[in-house]
Amino acid sequence: MNDILSRATDLWRSTQSLLALLGVAGISVTGVVAGAYALFRFLGEKWLTNKFAEQLESFKSEQARELERLRHRINAVFDRTKRLHDREFEKLPEVWVRLVDAKSWSGGYLAAFQQYTDVGRMGERELDEFLGSTSFSESQKTDIKSSPRRQDLYVRLFNLYRHADVMAKLREASISLTKHGIFIVPDLRKDMHKWLDIVHSAVLEHHLNEDPDLRPRLREASNKLKEEGEPLFQKIEDAVVARLWDSTETEV
């Protein structure tokens, strides 16, 4: 405390000496104060202006850097989105084609009304020509020709091959969906998997019902296909159309 008072006293004495000296020189204290204030105001305004300019430049630089970072993020997101949409437009039709094939083949296999070539009434030569056009093995062809119940054996073998073909179409659709499903929106992908499961169950049930000794006949899976599978497939078709055509109808 004493030290502060001592410094203040010294400062006052120095000021008195300066004022006395200025007085001797013919300069009034009022003039000195006015000049000092004018100098302070000039220097202060210049300092404030410089400081403001520095802060403004710093702010502009920071904003420029932030805009550049934001631009980079937007470009990255846009690039990923475009790549994803490009893959979706490429793979979604491919998966859809597999689903349609599976539906077509399974629909023919599950149809209530079936027509079969009547091999029982064919002569030997005609039967040889017809069997030569089938996928049956040579031993199976021989069995049909030598069987006293040609038609029954032919129908059973024909249905076995057709069942295998339908299962192959379902497997192709399932593999395609598994491979390319990451490019399909989750809800649509889920519906596709669900539909394939429903059809697969109906095909297996139908195959079991081909056994003449099976009683009673199974109906649960086929009923589910009619009640849920058919509306679900229509829902899938509508969703596929919406995904592929949405961009052409969106206003920019």
mmCIF file of C-alpha atoms in Angstrom:
data_model
loop_
_atom_site.group_PDB
_atom_site.id
_atom_site.type_symbol
_atom_site.label_atom_id
_atom_site.label_comp_id
_atom_site.label_asym_id
_atom_site.label_seq_id
_atom_site.Cartn_x
_atom_site.Cartn_y
_atom_site.Cartn_z
ATOM 1 C CA MET A 1 0.000 0.000 0.000
ATOM 2 C CA ASN A 2 2.806 2.406 0.922
ATOM 3 C CA ASP A 3 4.565 1.492 -2.318
ATOM 4 C CA ILE A 4 1.483 2.432 -4.395
ATOM 5 C CA LEU A 5 1.157 5.788 -2.568
ATOM 6 C CA SER A 6 4.823 6.445 -3.168
ATOM 7 C CA ARG A 7 4.491 5.756 -6.912
ATOM 8 C CA ALA A 8 1.395 7.935 -7.132
ATOM 9 C CA THR A 9 3.206 10.782 -5.366
ATOM 10 C CA ASP A 10 6.163 10.539 -7.714
ATOM 11 C CA LEU A 11 3.846 10.541 -10.720
ATOM 12 C CA TRP A 12 2.052 13.657 -9.451
ATOM 13 C CA ARG A 13 5.326 15.474 -8.847
ATOM 14 C CA SER A 14 6.489 14.552 -12.367
ATOM 15 C CA THR A 15 3.240 15.834 -13.779
ATOM 16 C CA GLN A 16 3.560 19.101 -11.844
ATOM 17 C CA SER A 17 7.074 19.551 -13.177
ATOM 18 C CA LEU A 18 5.915 18.859 -16.730
ATOM 19 C CA LEU A 19 3.027 21.293 -16.422
ATOM 20 C CA ALA A 20 5.342 23.941 -14.938
ATOM 21 C CA LEU A 21 7.788 23.443 -17.762
ATOM 22 C CA LEU A 22 5.033 23.712 -20.332
ATOM 23 C CA GLY A 23 3.774 26.835 -18.550
ATOM 24 C CA VAL A 24 7.219 28.391 -18.735
ATOM 25 C CA ALA A 25 7.282 27.564 -22.420
ATOM 26 C CA GLY A 26 4.068 29.498 -22.830
ATOM 27 C CA ILE A 27 1.871 26.484 -23.458
ATOM 28 C CA SER A 28 -1.357 26.357 -21.488
ATOM 29 C CA VAL A 29 -2.470 23.207 -19.717
ATOM 30 C CA THR A 30 -5.792 23.391 -21.573
ATOM 31 C CA GLY A 31 -3.995 23.410 -24.879
ATOM 32 C CA VAL A 32 -1.898 20.419 -23.840
ATOM 33 C CA VAL A 33 -4.930 18.448 -22.762
ATOM 34 C CA ALA A 34 -6.785 19.317 -25.957
ATOM 35 C CA GLY A 35 -3.855 18.252 -28.088
ATOM 36 C CA ALA A 36 -3.425 15.056 -26.138
ATOM 37 C CA TYR A 37 -7.105 14.250 -26.551
ATOM 38 C CA ALA A 38 -6.990 14.942 -30.291
ATOM 39 C CA LEU A 39 -3.933 12.717 -30.626
ATOM 40 C CA PHE A 40 -5.587 9.977 -28.557
ATOM 41 C CA ARG A 41 -8.742 10.177 -30.618
ATOM 42 C CA PHE A 42 -6.841 9.950 -33.901
ATOM 43 C CA LEU A 43 -4.652 7.098 -32.758
ATOM 44 C CA GLY A 44 -7.569 5.343 -31.033
ATOM 45 C CA GLU A 45 -9.791 5.456 -34.098
ATOM 46 C CA LYS A 46 -6.976 4.192 -36.280
ATOM 47 C CA TRP A 47 -6.228 1.403 -33.816
ATOM 48 C CA LEU A 48 -9.892 0.400 -33.657
ATOM 49 C CA THR A 49 -10.125 0.456 -37.437
ATOM 50 C CA ASN A 50 -7.065 -1.744 -37.782
ATOM 51 C CA LYS A 51 -8.317 -4.093 -35.100
ATOM 52 C CA PHE A 52 -11.715 -4.370 -36.778
ATOM 53 C CA ALA A 53 -10.088 -5.035 -40.134
ATOM 54 C CA GLU A 54 -7.928 -7.765 -38.602
ATOM 55 C CA GLN A 55 -10.926 -9.399 -36.892
ATOM 56 C CA LEU A 56 -12.994 -9.155 -40.070
ATOM 57 C CA GLU A 57 -10.259 -10.756 -42.137
ATOM 58 C CA SER A 58 -9.877 -13.525 -39.571
ATOM 59 C CA PHE A 59 -13.632 -14.090 -39.586
ATOM 60 C CA LYS A 60 -13.700 -14.219 -43.391
ATOM 61 C CA SER A 61 -10.857 -16.738 -43.424
ATOM 62 C CA GLU A 62 -12.569 -18.963 -40.865
ATOM 63 C CA GLN A 63 -15.848 -18.766 -42.764
ATOM 64 C CA ALA A 64 -14.079 -19.666 -45.997
ATOM 65 C CA ARG A 65 -12.472 -22.695 -44.355
ATOM 66 C CA GLU A 66 -15.821 -23.754 -42.865
ATOM 67 C CA LEU A 67 -17.553 -23.377 -46.236
ATOM 68 C CA GLU A 68 -14.849 -25.461 -47.853
ATOM 69 C CA ARG A 69 -15.274 -28.217 -45.239
ATOM 70 C CA LEU A 70 -19.046 -28.096 -45.697
ATOM 71 C CA ARG A 71 -18.688 -28.202 -49.479
ATOM 72 C CA HIS A 72 -16.427 -31.223 -49.179
ATOM 73 C CA ARG A 73 -18.932 -33.042 -46.956
ATOM 74 C CA ILE A 74 -21.843 -32.235 -49.265
ATOM 75 C CA ASN A 75 -19.905 -33.433 -52.306
ATOM 76 C CA ALA A 76 -18.949 -36.652 -50.501
ATOM 77 C CA VAL A 77 -22.547 -37.337 -49.466
ATOM 78 C CA PHE A 78 -23.838 -36.523 -52.947
ATOM 79 C CA ASP A 79 -21.240 -38.782 -54.533
ATOM 80 C CA ARG A 80 -22.129 -41.705 -52.267
ATOM 81 C CA THR A 81 -25.848 -41.142 -52.829
ATOM 82 C CA LYS A 82 -25.416 -41.016 -56.600
ATOM 83 C CA ARG A 83 -23.320 -44.176 -56.608
ATOM 84 C CA LEU A 84 -25.915 -45.971 -54.478
ATOM 85 C CA HIS A 85 -28.783 -44.863 -56.726
ATOM 86 C CA ASP A 86 -26.843 -45.910 -59.812
ATOM 87 C CA ARG A 87 -26.351 -49.383 -58.354
ATOM 88 C CA GLU A 88 -30.001 -49.559 -57.340
ATOM 89 C CA PHE A 89 -31.105 -48.681 -60.879
ATOM 90 C CA GLU A 90 -28.794 -51.385 -62.176
ATOM 91 C CA LYS A 91 -29.562 -54.190 -59.724
ATOM 92 C CA LEU A 92 -33.217 -53.666 -58.821
ATOM 93 C CA PRO A 93 -34.475 -54.608 -62.327
ATOM 94 C CA GLU A 94 -32.221 -57.682 -62.255
ATOM 95 C CA VAL A 95 -33.697 -58.876 -58.969
ATOM 96 C CA TRP A 96 -37.196 -58.088 -60.231
ATOM 97 C CA VAL A 97 -36.679 -60.273 -63.324
ATOM 98 C CA ARG A 98 -35.631 -63.183 -61.084
ATOM 99 C CA LEU A 99 -38.741 -62.734 -58.968
ATOM 100 C CA VAL A 100 -40.978 -62.688 -62.038
ATOM 101 C CA ASP A 101 -39.342 -65.874 -63.343
ATOM 102 C CA ALA A 102 -39.886 -67.550 -59.984
ATOM 103 C CA LYS A 103 -43.522 -66.436 -59.949
ATOM 104 C CA SER A 104 -44.144 -67.651 -63.481
ATOM 105 C CA TRP A 105 -42.586 -71.074 -62.961
ATOM 106 C CA SER A 106 -44.140 -71.640 -59.549
ATOM 107 C CA GLY A 107 -47.534 -70.472 -60.816
ATOM 108 C CA GLY A 108 -47.490 -73.082 -63.558
ATOM 109 C CA TYR A 109 -46.386 -75.770 -61.157
ATOM 110 C CA LEU A 110 -49.014 -74.910 -58.523
ATOM 111 C CA ALA A 111 -51.928 -74.453 -60.929
ATOM 112 C CA ALA A 112 -54.948 -76.578 -59.995
ATOM 113 C CA PHE A 113 -55.562 -77.595 -63.597
ATOM 114 C CA GLN A 114 -52.723 -79.437 -65.296
ATOM 115 C CA GLN A 115 -52.363 -80.841 -68.790
ATOM 116 C CA TYR A 116 -49.995 -83.671 -69.666
ATOM 117 C CA THR A 117 -49.033 -85.276 -72.920
ATOM 118 C CA ASP A 118 -50.844 -88.602 -73.270
ATOM 119 C CA VAL A 119 -47.940 -91.007 -73.732
ATOM 120 C CA GLY A 120 -50.143 -94.019 -73.033
ATOM 121 C CA ARG A 121 -51.698 -93.842 -76.478
ATOM 122 C CA MET A 122 -48.456 -93.304 -78.390
ATOM 123 C CA GLY A 123 -46.918 -95.936 -80.586
ATOM 124 C CA GLU A 124 -43.328 -97.014 -80.030
ATOM 125 C CA ARG A 125 -41.855 -94.767 -82.692
ATOM 126 C CA GLU A 126 -43.884 -91.731 -81.641
ATOM 127 C CA LEU A 127 -43.017 -92.375 -78.008
ATOM 128 C CA ASP A 128 -39.301 -92.596 -78.812
ATOM 129 C CA GLU A 129 -39.418 -89.274 -80.622
ATOM 130 C CA PHE A 130 -41.310 -87.604 -77.815
ATOM 131 C CA LEU A 131 -39.093 -88.933 -75.017
ATOM 132 C CA GLY A 132 -36.045 -87.870 -77.028
ATOM 133 C CA SER A 133 -37.215 -84.253 -76.663
ATOM 134 C CA THR A 134 -37.427 -84.472 -72.864
ATOM 135 C CA SER A 135 -34.771 -84.093 -70.175
ATOM 136 C CA PHE A 136 -35.367 -87.603 -68.846
ATOM 137 C CA SER A 137 -32.378 -89.865 -68.415
ATOM 138 C CA GLU A 138 -32.017 -92.901 -70.675
ATOM 139 C CA SER A 139 -32.954 -95.247 -67.852
ATOM 140 C CA GLN A 140 -36.089 -93.212 -67.129
ATOM 141 C CA LYS A 141 -37.075 -93.296 -70.790
ATOM 142 C CA THR A 142 -36.637 -97.056 -70.795
ATOM 143 C CA ASP A 143 -38.759 -97.375 -67.639
ATOM 144 C CA ILE A 144 -41.564 -95.360 -69.224
ATOM 145 C CA LYS A 145 -41.552 -97.419 -72.410
ATOM 146 C CA SER A 146 -41.596 -100.707 -70.494
ATOM 147 C CA SER A 147 -44.070 -99.675 -67.800
ATOM 148 C CA PRO A 148 -47.632 -101.057 -67.978
ATOM 149 C CA ARG A 149 -48.734 -97.652 -66.623
ATOM 150 C CA ARG A 150 -46.797 -95.319 -68.878
ATOM 151 C CA GLN A 151 -48.913 -92.257 -68.225
ATOM 152 C CA ASP A 152 -48.674 -92.433 -64.450
ATOM 153 C CA LEU A 153 -44.899 -92.893 -64.511
ATOM 154 C CA TYR A 154 -44.478 -90.131 -67.080
ATOM 155 C CA VAL A 155 -46.560 -87.674 -65.006
ATOM 156 C CA ARG A 156 -44.634 -88.492 -61.850
ATOM 157 C CA LEU A 157 -41.252 -88.024 -63.519
ATOM 158 C CA PHE A 158 -42.442 -84.889 -65.323
ATOM 159 C CA ASN A 159 -43.555 -83.342 -62.025
ATOM 160 C CA LEU A 160 -40.242 -84.245 -60.384
ATOM 161 C CA TYR A 161 -38.346 -82.386 -63.094
ATOM 162 C CA ARG A 162 -40.730 -79.456 -62.990
ATOM 163 C CA HIS A 163 -40.402 -79.267 -59.205
ATOM 164 C CA ALA A 164 -36.618 -79.182 -59.587
ATOM 165 C CA ASP A 165 -36.910 -76.406 -62.197
ATOM 166 C CA VAL A 166 -39.155 -74.309 -59.954
ATOM 167 C CA MET A 167 -36.828 -74.768 -56.993
ATOM 168 C CA ALA A 168 -33.930 -73.671 -59.206
ATOM 169 C CA LYS A 169 -35.815 -70.482 -60.165
ATOM 170 C CA LEU A 170 -36.577 -69.753 -56.521
ATOM 171 C CA ARG A 171 -32.943 -70.356 -55.628
ATOM 172 C CA GLU A 172 -31.767 -68.015 -58.395
ATOM 173 C CA ALA A 173 -34.117 -65.301 -57.161
ATOM 174 C CA SER A 174 -32.983 -65.785 -53.571
ATOM 175 C CA ILE A 175 -29.286 -65.647 -54.512
ATOM 176 C CA SER A 176 -29.824 -62.536 -56.624
ATOM 177 C CA LEU A 177 -31.670 -60.832 -53.770
ATOM 178 C CA THR A 178 -28.973 -61.820 -51.284
ATOM 179 C CA LYS A 179 -26.180 -60.529 -53.529
ATOM 180 C CA HIS A 180 -27.802 -57.272 -54.564
ATOM 181 C CA GLY A 181 -30.165 -56.656 -51.658
ATOM 182 C CA ILE A 182 -27.844 -54.062 -50.116
ATOM 183 C CA PHE A 183 -28.755 -51.765 -53.018
ATOM 184 C CA ILE A 184 -32.494 -52.143 -52.358
ATOM 185 C CA VAL A 185 -34.311 -50.130 -49.704
ATOM 186 C CA PRO A 186 -34.825 -52.235 -46.534
ATOM 187 C CA ASP A 187 -38.648 -52.380 -46.577
ATOM 188 C CA LEU A 188 -38.763 -53.544 -50.183
ATOM 189 C CA ARG A 189 -35.972 -56.057 -49.618
ATOM 190 C CA LYS A 190 -37.835 -57.443 -46.608
ATOM 191 C CA ASP A 191 -41.037 -57.881 -48.636
ATOM 192 C CA MET A 192 -39.130 -59.698 -51.378
ATOM 193 C CA HIS A 193 -37.624 -62.151 -48.906
ATOM 194 C CA LYS A 194 -41.030 -62.706 -47.333
ATOM 195 C CA TRP A 195 -42.652 -63.404 -50.694
ATOM 196 C CA LEU A 196 -39.955 -65.912 -51.652
ATOM 197 C CA ASP A 197 -40.463 -67.728 -48.338
ATOM 198 C CA ILE A 198 -44.219 -67.933 -48.926
ATOM 199 C CA VAL A 199 -43.805 -69.316 -52.451
ATOM 200 C CA HIS A 200 -41.104 -71.733 -51.361
ATOM 201 C CA SER A 201 -43.385 -73.184 -48.681
ATOM 202 C CA ALA A 202 -46.252 -73.543 -51.166
ATOM 203 C CA VAL A 203 -44.017 -75.334 -53.684
ATOM 204 C CA LEU A 204 -42.767 -77.791 -51.047
ATOM 205 C CA GLU A 205 -46.315 -78.424 -49.881
ATOM 206 C CA HIS A 206 -47.467 -79.096 -53.431
ATOM 207 C CA HIS A 207 -44.584 -81.498 -53.933
ATOM 208 C CA LEU A 208 -45.620 -83.438 -50.830
ATOM 209 C CA ASN A 209 -49.215 -83.544 -52.043
ATOM 210 C CA GLU A 210 -48.054 -85.317 -55.212
ATOM 211 C CA ASP A 211 -47.692 -88.420 -53.113
ATOM 212 C CA PRO A 212 -50.969 -90.286 -53.750
ATOM 213 C CA ASP A 213 -50.817 -91.861 -50.307
ATOM 214 C CA LEU A 214 -50.697 -88.545 -48.447
ATOM 215 C CA ARG A 215 -53.964 -87.986 -46.605
ATOM 216 C CA PRO A 216 -55.263 -85.488 -45.796
ATOM 217 C CA ARG A 217 -53.840 -83.098 -48.386
ATOM 218 C CA LEU A 218 -51.882 -80.129 -47.096
ATOM 219 C CA ARG A 219 -53.445 -76.718 -47.746
ATOM 220 C CA GLU A 220 -51.955 -74.227 -45.281
ATOM 221 C CA ALA A 221 -49.075 -72.976 -47.458
ATOM 222 C CA SER A 222 -51.170 -72.747 -50.631
ATOM 223 C CA ASN A 223 -53.862 -70.793 -48.769
ATOM 224 C CA LYS A 224 -51.246 -68.416 -47.404
ATOM 225 C CA LEU A 225 -49.915 -67.881 -50.913
ATOM 226 C CA LYS A 226 -53.355 -66.845 -52.124
ATOM 227 C CA GLU A 227 -54.216 -64.685 -49.131
ATOM 228 C CA GLU A 228 -50.838 -63.034 -48.513
ATOM 229 C CA GLY A 229 -48.476 -63.912 -51.339
ATOM 230 C CA GLU A 230 -50.459 -62.499 -54.243
ATOM 231 C CA PRO A 231 -51.210 -59.102 -52.584
ATOM 232 C CA LEU A 232 -47.616 -58.939 -51.398
ATOM 233 C CA PHE A 233 -46.277 -59.468 -54.915
ATOM 234 C CA GLN A 234 -48.477 -56.614 -56.156
ATOM 235 C CA LYS A 235 -47.125 -54.443 -53.357
ATOM 236 C CA ILE A 236 -43.571 -55.333 -54.422
ATOM 237 C CA GLU A 237 -44.315 -54.491 -58.046
ATOM 238 C CA ASP A 238 -45.756 -51.102 -57.082
ATOM 239 C CA ALA A 239 -42.698 -50.366 -54.937
ATOM 240 C CA VAL A 240 -40.291 -51.326 -57.728
ATOM 241 C CA VAL A 241 -42.122 -49.080 -60.190
ATOM 242 C CA ALA A 242 -42.063 -46.235 -57.679
ATOM 243 C CA ARG A 243 -38.322 -46.599 -57.072
ATOM 244 C CA LEU A 244 -37.453 -46.713 -60.774
ATOM 245 C CA TRP A 245 -39.815 -43.985 -61.970
ATOM 246 C CA ASP A 246 -39.816 -41.613 -59.009
ATOM 247 C CA SER A 247 -36.877 -39.557 -60.283
ATOM 248 C CA THR A 248 -38.565 -38.949 -63.645
ATOM 249 C CA GLU A 249 -41.632 -37.447 -61.980
ATOM 250 C CA THR A 250 -39.892 -35.399 -59.284
ATOM 251 C CA GLU A 251 -39.984 -31.662 -59.856
ATOM 252 C CA VAL A 252 -36.619 -29.947 -59.590
#
